[in-house]
Amino acid sequence: EVRHAQSLELLSASIAHEIRNPITAARSLVAQMGEDPAAPENVEYARVALEELDRVERSIAHLLRFARDEDIELAEVRMADVLASSLETFRARFAKMGVTVKRELDTPGPVRADAEKMRRVLANVVGNALDALDDSRTPSPVLDVAMGENLAGTEVWVRVRDNGPGIAPERMKKIFTPFFTSKASGTGLGLALSRKLVEAHGGTIEAKSEPGGGAEVTIVLPKRVAEAP
């Protein structure tokens, strides 16, 4: 109970920080517009204020999704198909960035899972990798996607690896923490929500990296998930 209370306290503080800052900025800008309604700078002030309020709206939308217990609709799916669907959404971005996508799929990945939820998780992981490659302007960017099964044949794993700048150790400890982000326009809920969805499937999601050595995220799913009665 103590740990839960501490987690709730930390989450509440993060929410307040995430929402208060852009509201404070927007409020200041609107106040400046009110001081001199005819100032030519008001157009720019209004634009920035709207951007700050949009950020609040995104944060709240992501927070509500994170807090809501989404129904997991299990069905027989092939993770290879889910992965292909996720990668397809990035086709234009791969081409624009010149990303080489390597695929090494040792199994079609038969599992009982919610295909749409897992597609969302994979899209988030791939999107994060592309952001890292894009922000660092990594030369000859590569996205290495692999999938296989454990020796017992009871689990399917998917690994997404990039050749970007890697993640610093102090950041690595926090990447699955709600509201932790290094992106100017991020809400820091993508990986936290991804972990929640993977764990709802009875699976795990882990990341590892060495600064300068790229980063990789591995998702492990059981082939069978005990359904609620």
Tab-separated table of C-alpha atoms in Angstrom:
chain	number	residue	atom	x	y	z
A	1	GLU	CA	0.000	0.000	0.000
A	2	VAL	CA	2.879	2.355	0.756
A	3	ARG	CA	4.389	1.738	-2.690
A	4	HIS	CA	0.987	2.270	-4.329
A	5	ALA	CA	0.501	5.545	-2.438
A	6	GLN	CA	3.965	6.720	-3.464
A	7	SER	CA	3.276	5.828	-7.112
A	8	LEU	CA	-0.046	7.669	-6.997
A	9	GLU	CA	1.639	10.699	-5.410
A	10	LEU	CA	4.322	10.727	-8.111
A	11	LEU	CA	1.745	10.329	-10.883
A	12	SER	CA	-0.405	13.143	-9.458
A	13	ALA	CA	2.607	15.471	-9.294
A	14	SER	CA	3.516	14.581	-12.881
A	15	ILE	CA	-0.032	15.270	-14.081
A	16	ALA	CA	-0.105	18.652	-12.345
A	17	HIS	CA	3.274	19.575	-13.851
A	18	GLU	CA	2.343	18.378	-17.339
A	19	ILE	CA	-0.927	20.327	-17.432
A	20	ARG	CA	-0.045	23.408	-15.369
A	21	ASN	CA	3.007	24.467	-17.401
A	22	PRO	CA	1.302	24.907	-20.790
A	23	ILE	CA	-1.762	26.496	-19.173
A	24	THR	CA	0.486	28.998	-17.372
A	25	ALA	CA	2.251	29.800	-20.652
A	26	ALA	CA	-1.030	30.257	-22.540
A	27	ARG	CA	-2.440	32.410	-19.745
A	28	SER	CA	0.611	34.687	-19.861
A	29	LEU	CA	0.340	35.077	-23.626
A	30	VAL	CA	-3.367	35.912	-23.484
A	31	ALA	CA	-2.650	38.463	-20.737
A	32	GLN	CA	-0.072	40.141	-22.967
A	33	MET	CA	-2.596	40.283	-25.795
A	34	GLY	CA	-5.067	41.965	-23.455
A	35	GLU	CA	-2.568	44.660	-22.479
A	36	ASP	CA	-2.255	45.823	-26.083
A	37	PRO	CA	-5.081	44.383	-28.236
A	38	ALA	CA	-3.755	46.074	-31.401
A	39	ALA	CA	-0.166	44.821	-31.123
A	40	PRO	CA	1.057	43.039	-34.291
A	41	GLU	CA	2.695	40.374	-32.104
A	42	ASN	CA	-0.751	39.173	-30.995
A	43	VAL	CA	-1.118	36.872	-33.998
A	44	GLU	CA	2.041	35.012	-32.967
A	45	TYR	CA	1.017	35.067	-29.301
A	46	ALA	CA	-2.342	33.517	-30.216
A	47	ARG	CA	-0.677	30.812	-32.291
A	48	VAL	CA	1.670	29.810	-29.473
A	49	ALA	CA	-1.137	29.933	-26.895
A	50	LEU	CA	-3.228	27.564	-29.041
A	51	GLU	CA	-0.244	25.211	-29.358
A	52	GLU	CA	0.088	25.150	-25.570
A	53	LEU	CA	-3.624	24.425	-25.124
A	54	ASP	CA	-3.427	21.694	-27.777
A	55	ARG	CA	-0.649	20.154	-25.705
A	56	VAL	CA	-2.927	20.139	-22.651
A	57	GLU	CA	-5.679	18.498	-24.695
A	58	ARG	CA	-3.287	15.780	-25.904
A	59	SER	CA	-2.053	15.149	-22.380
A	60	ILE	CA	-5.593	14.785	-21.031
A	61	ALA	CA	-6.640	12.497	-23.901
A	62	HIS	CA	-3.626	10.269	-23.327
A	63	LEU	CA	-4.158	10.346	-19.577
A	64	LEU	CA	-7.778	9.238	-19.907
A	65	ARG	CA	-6.713	6.399	-22.185
A	66	PHE	CA	-3.980	5.426	-19.726
A	67	ALA	CA	-6.353	5.491	-16.743
A	68	ARG	CA	-9.145	3.590	-18.492
A	69	ASP	CA	-9.165	-0.179	-18.271
A	70	GLU	CA	-9.605	-0.996	-21.935
A	71	ASP	CA	-11.328	-4.235	-22.822
A	72	ILE	CA	-8.936	-6.749	-24.351
A	73	GLU	CA	-10.754	-8.680	-27.085
A	74	LEU	CA	-8.743	-11.853	-27.582
A	75	ALA	CA	-8.750	-13.689	-30.891
A	76	GLU	CA	-6.447	-15.981	-32.836
A	77	VAL	CA	-4.035	-13.647	-34.613
A	78	ARG	CA	-0.669	-13.803	-36.339
A	79	MET	CA	1.782	-11.307	-34.917
A	80	ALA	CA	3.487	-11.227	-38.339
A	81	ASP	CA	0.291	-9.684	-39.746
A	82	VAL	CA	-0.016	-7.231	-36.846
A	83	LEU	CA	3.615	-6.222	-37.297
A	84	ALA	CA	3.199	-5.788	-41.055
A	85	SER	CA	0.170	-3.563	-40.469
A	86	SER	CA	2.104	-1.431	-37.977
A	87	LEU	CA	5.084	-1.026	-40.300
A	88	GLU	CA	2.840	-0.151	-43.236
A	89	THR	CA	1.663	3.008	-41.460
A	90	PHE	CA	5.256	4.272	-41.555
A	91	ARG	CA	5.975	3.524	-45.228
A	92	ALA	CA	6.093	7.186	-46.272
A	93	ARG	CA	8.261	8.114	-43.297
A	94	PHE	CA	10.694	5.268	-43.992
A	95	ALA	CA	11.088	6.565	-47.540
A	96	LYS	CA	11.450	10.205	-46.477
A	97	MET	CA	14.117	9.380	-43.875
A	98	GLY	CA	15.899	6.793	-46.023
A	99	VAL	CA	15.438	4.098	-43.378
A	100	THR	CA	16.479	0.549	-44.225
A	101	VAL	CA	14.018	-1.882	-42.645
A	102	LYS	CA	15.392	-5.356	-41.981
A	103	ARG	CA	12.961	-8.143	-41.118
A	104	GLU	CA	13.878	-11.477	-39.616
A	105	LEU	CA	10.714	-13.390	-38.817
A	106	ASP	CA	11.294	-16.964	-37.693
A	107	THR	CA	7.609	-17.577	-36.991
A	108	PRO	CA	4.238	-16.246	-38.148
A	109	GLY	CA	3.674	-15.583	-34.445
A	110	PRO	CA	0.377	-17.326	-33.665
A	111	VAL	CA	-1.036	-15.910	-30.424
A	112	ARG	CA	-4.345	-15.115	-28.786
A	113	ALA	CA	-4.330	-11.355	-28.572
A	114	ASP	CA	-6.177	-8.153	-29.339
A	115	ALA	CA	-4.772	-7.300	-32.759
A	116	GLU	CA	-5.660	-3.588	-32.653
A	117	LYS	CA	-4.152	-3.084	-29.177
A	118	MET	CA	-0.934	-4.839	-30.196
A	119	ARG	CA	-0.792	-2.895	-33.469
A	120	ARG	CA	-0.952	0.278	-31.386
A	121	VAL	CA	1.861	-0.932	-29.129
A	122	LEU	CA	4.128	-1.820	-32.056
A	123	ALA	CA	3.368	1.452	-33.827
A	124	ASN	CA	4.392	3.325	-30.690
A	125	VAL	CA	7.662	1.413	-30.388
A	126	VAL	CA	8.523	1.861	-34.080
A	127	GLY	CA	7.533	5.544	-33.950
A	128	ASN	CA	9.849	6.121	-30.982
A	129	ALA	CA	12.729	4.468	-32.831
A	130	LEU	CA	12.136	6.666	-35.879
A	131	ASP	CA	11.984	9.779	-33.704
A	132	ALA	CA	15.383	8.872	-32.212
A	133	LEU	CA	16.875	8.283	-35.646
A	134	ASP	CA	15.369	11.499	-37.041
A	135	ASP	CA	16.289	13.750	-34.103
A	136	SER	CA	19.899	12.512	-34.112
A	137	ARG	CA	20.156	12.641	-37.915
A	138	THR	CA	21.693	9.183	-37.802
A	139	PRO	CA	23.506	8.450	-41.085
A	140	SER	CA	22.282	5.313	-42.888
A	141	PRO	CA	19.414	4.726	-40.418
A	142	VAL	CA	18.406	1.107	-39.899
A	143	LEU	CA	15.385	-0.433	-38.230
A	144	ASP	CA	15.912	-4.113	-37.426
A	145	VAL	CA	12.689	-6.014	-36.702
A	146	ALA	CA	12.794	-9.642	-35.585
A	147	MET	CA	10.265	-12.163	-34.297
A	148	GLY	CA	10.580	-15.668	-32.912
A	149	GLU	CA	9.408	-18.120	-30.266
A	150	ASN	CA	10.947	-19.397	-27.064
A	151	LEU	CA	12.351	-22.936	-26.995
A	152	ALA	CA	9.260	-24.307	-25.262
A	153	GLY	CA	7.035	-22.845	-27.967
A	154	THR	CA	4.805	-21.140	-25.389
A	155	GLU	CA	5.748	-17.525	-26.117
A	156	VAL	CA	6.213	-15.243	-29.111
A	157	TRP	CA	8.677	-12.364	-28.954
A	158	VAL	CA	9.039	-9.284	-31.152
A	159	ARG	CA	12.172	-7.134	-31.090
A	160	VAL	CA	12.559	-3.672	-32.612
A	161	ARG	CA	16.123	-2.364	-32.763
A	162	ASP	CA	17.520	0.873	-34.191
A	163	ASN	CA	21.066	2.101	-34.839
A	164	GLY	CA	20.431	5.528	-33.333
A	165	PRO	CA	22.203	7.332	-30.487
A	166	GLY	CA	20.953	5.007	-27.769
A	167	ILE	CA	19.419	5.938	-24.438
A	168	ALA	CA	21.355	7.280	-21.469
A	169	PRO	CA	21.232	5.017	-18.359
A	170	GLU	CA	19.440	7.620	-16.240
A	171	ARG	CA	16.714	7.917	-18.898
A	172	MET	CA	16.499	4.170	-19.433
A	173	LYS	CA	15.268	3.718	-15.861
A	174	LYS	CA	12.317	6.031	-16.530
A	175	ILE	CA	11.162	5.407	-20.093
A	176	PHE	CA	8.105	3.385	-19.043
A	177	THR	CA	7.167	5.952	-16.368
A	178	PRO	CA	4.033	8.022	-17.109
A	179	PHE	CA	4.802	11.564	-18.321
A	180	PHE	CA	8.532	10.942	-18.732
A	181	THR	CA	9.549	12.215	-22.164
A	182	SER	CA	12.447	13.900	-23.914
A	183	LYS	CA	10.262	15.095	-26.800
A	184	ALA	CA	9.129	18.708	-26.952
A	185	SER	CA	5.662	17.691	-28.155
A	186	GLY	CA	5.407	14.364	-26.345
A	187	THR	CA	3.138	13.510	-23.423
A	188	GLY	CA	5.308	10.718	-22.035
A	189	LEU	CA	2.411	8.250	-21.946
A	190	GLY	CA	3.132	6.213	-25.090
A	191	LEU	CA	5.447	3.615	-23.550
A	192	ALA	CA	3.600	3.633	-20.220
A	193	LEU	CA	0.370	2.806	-22.052
A	194	SER	CA	2.167	0.241	-24.203
A	195	ARG	CA	3.419	-1.549	-21.096
A	196	LYS	CA	-0.068	-1.525	-19.618
A	197	LEU	CA	-1.530	-3.100	-22.773
A	198	VAL	CA	1.220	-5.729	-23.054
A	199	GLU	CA	0.851	-6.688	-19.386
A	200	ALA	CA	-2.926	-6.966	-19.867
A	201	HIS	CA	-2.066	-9.724	-22.363
A	202	GLY	CA	0.051	-11.463	-19.728
A	203	GLY	CA	3.222	-10.366	-21.522
A	204	THR	CA	6.251	-8.201	-20.868
A	205	ILE	CA	7.957	-5.278	-22.602
A	206	GLU	CA	11.577	-4.400	-21.927
A	207	ALA	CA	14.135	-2.006	-23.357
A	208	LYS	CA	17.892	-1.976	-23.389
A	209	SER	CA	20.491	0.331	-24.847
A	210	GLU	CA	24.014	1.580	-24.682
A	211	PRO	CA	24.742	5.234	-25.435
A	212	GLY	CA	25.922	5.402	-29.012
A	213	GLY	CA	24.930	1.794	-29.611
A	214	GLY	CA	21.291	2.146	-30.580
A	215	ALA	CA	18.299	0.899	-28.613
A	216	GLU	CA	16.030	-2.113	-28.710
A	217	VAL	CA	12.622	-2.951	-27.302
A	218	THR	CA	11.456	-6.539	-26.871
A	219	ILE	CA	7.848	-7.583	-26.395
A	220	VAL	CA	7.089	-11.113	-25.183
A	221	LEU	CA	3.555	-12.512	-25.395
A	222	PRO	CA	2.232	-15.867	-24.212
A	223	LYS	CA	0.542	-17.849	-26.954
A	224	ARG	CA	-2.388	-18.401	-24.648
A	225	VAL	CA	-3.878	-15.889	-22.240
A	226	ALA	CA	-6.246	-16.934	-19.474
A	227	GLU	CA	-9.522	-15.193	-20.311
A	228	ALA	CA	-11.640	-13.722	-17.548
A	229	PRO	CA	-14.680	-15.861	-16.699
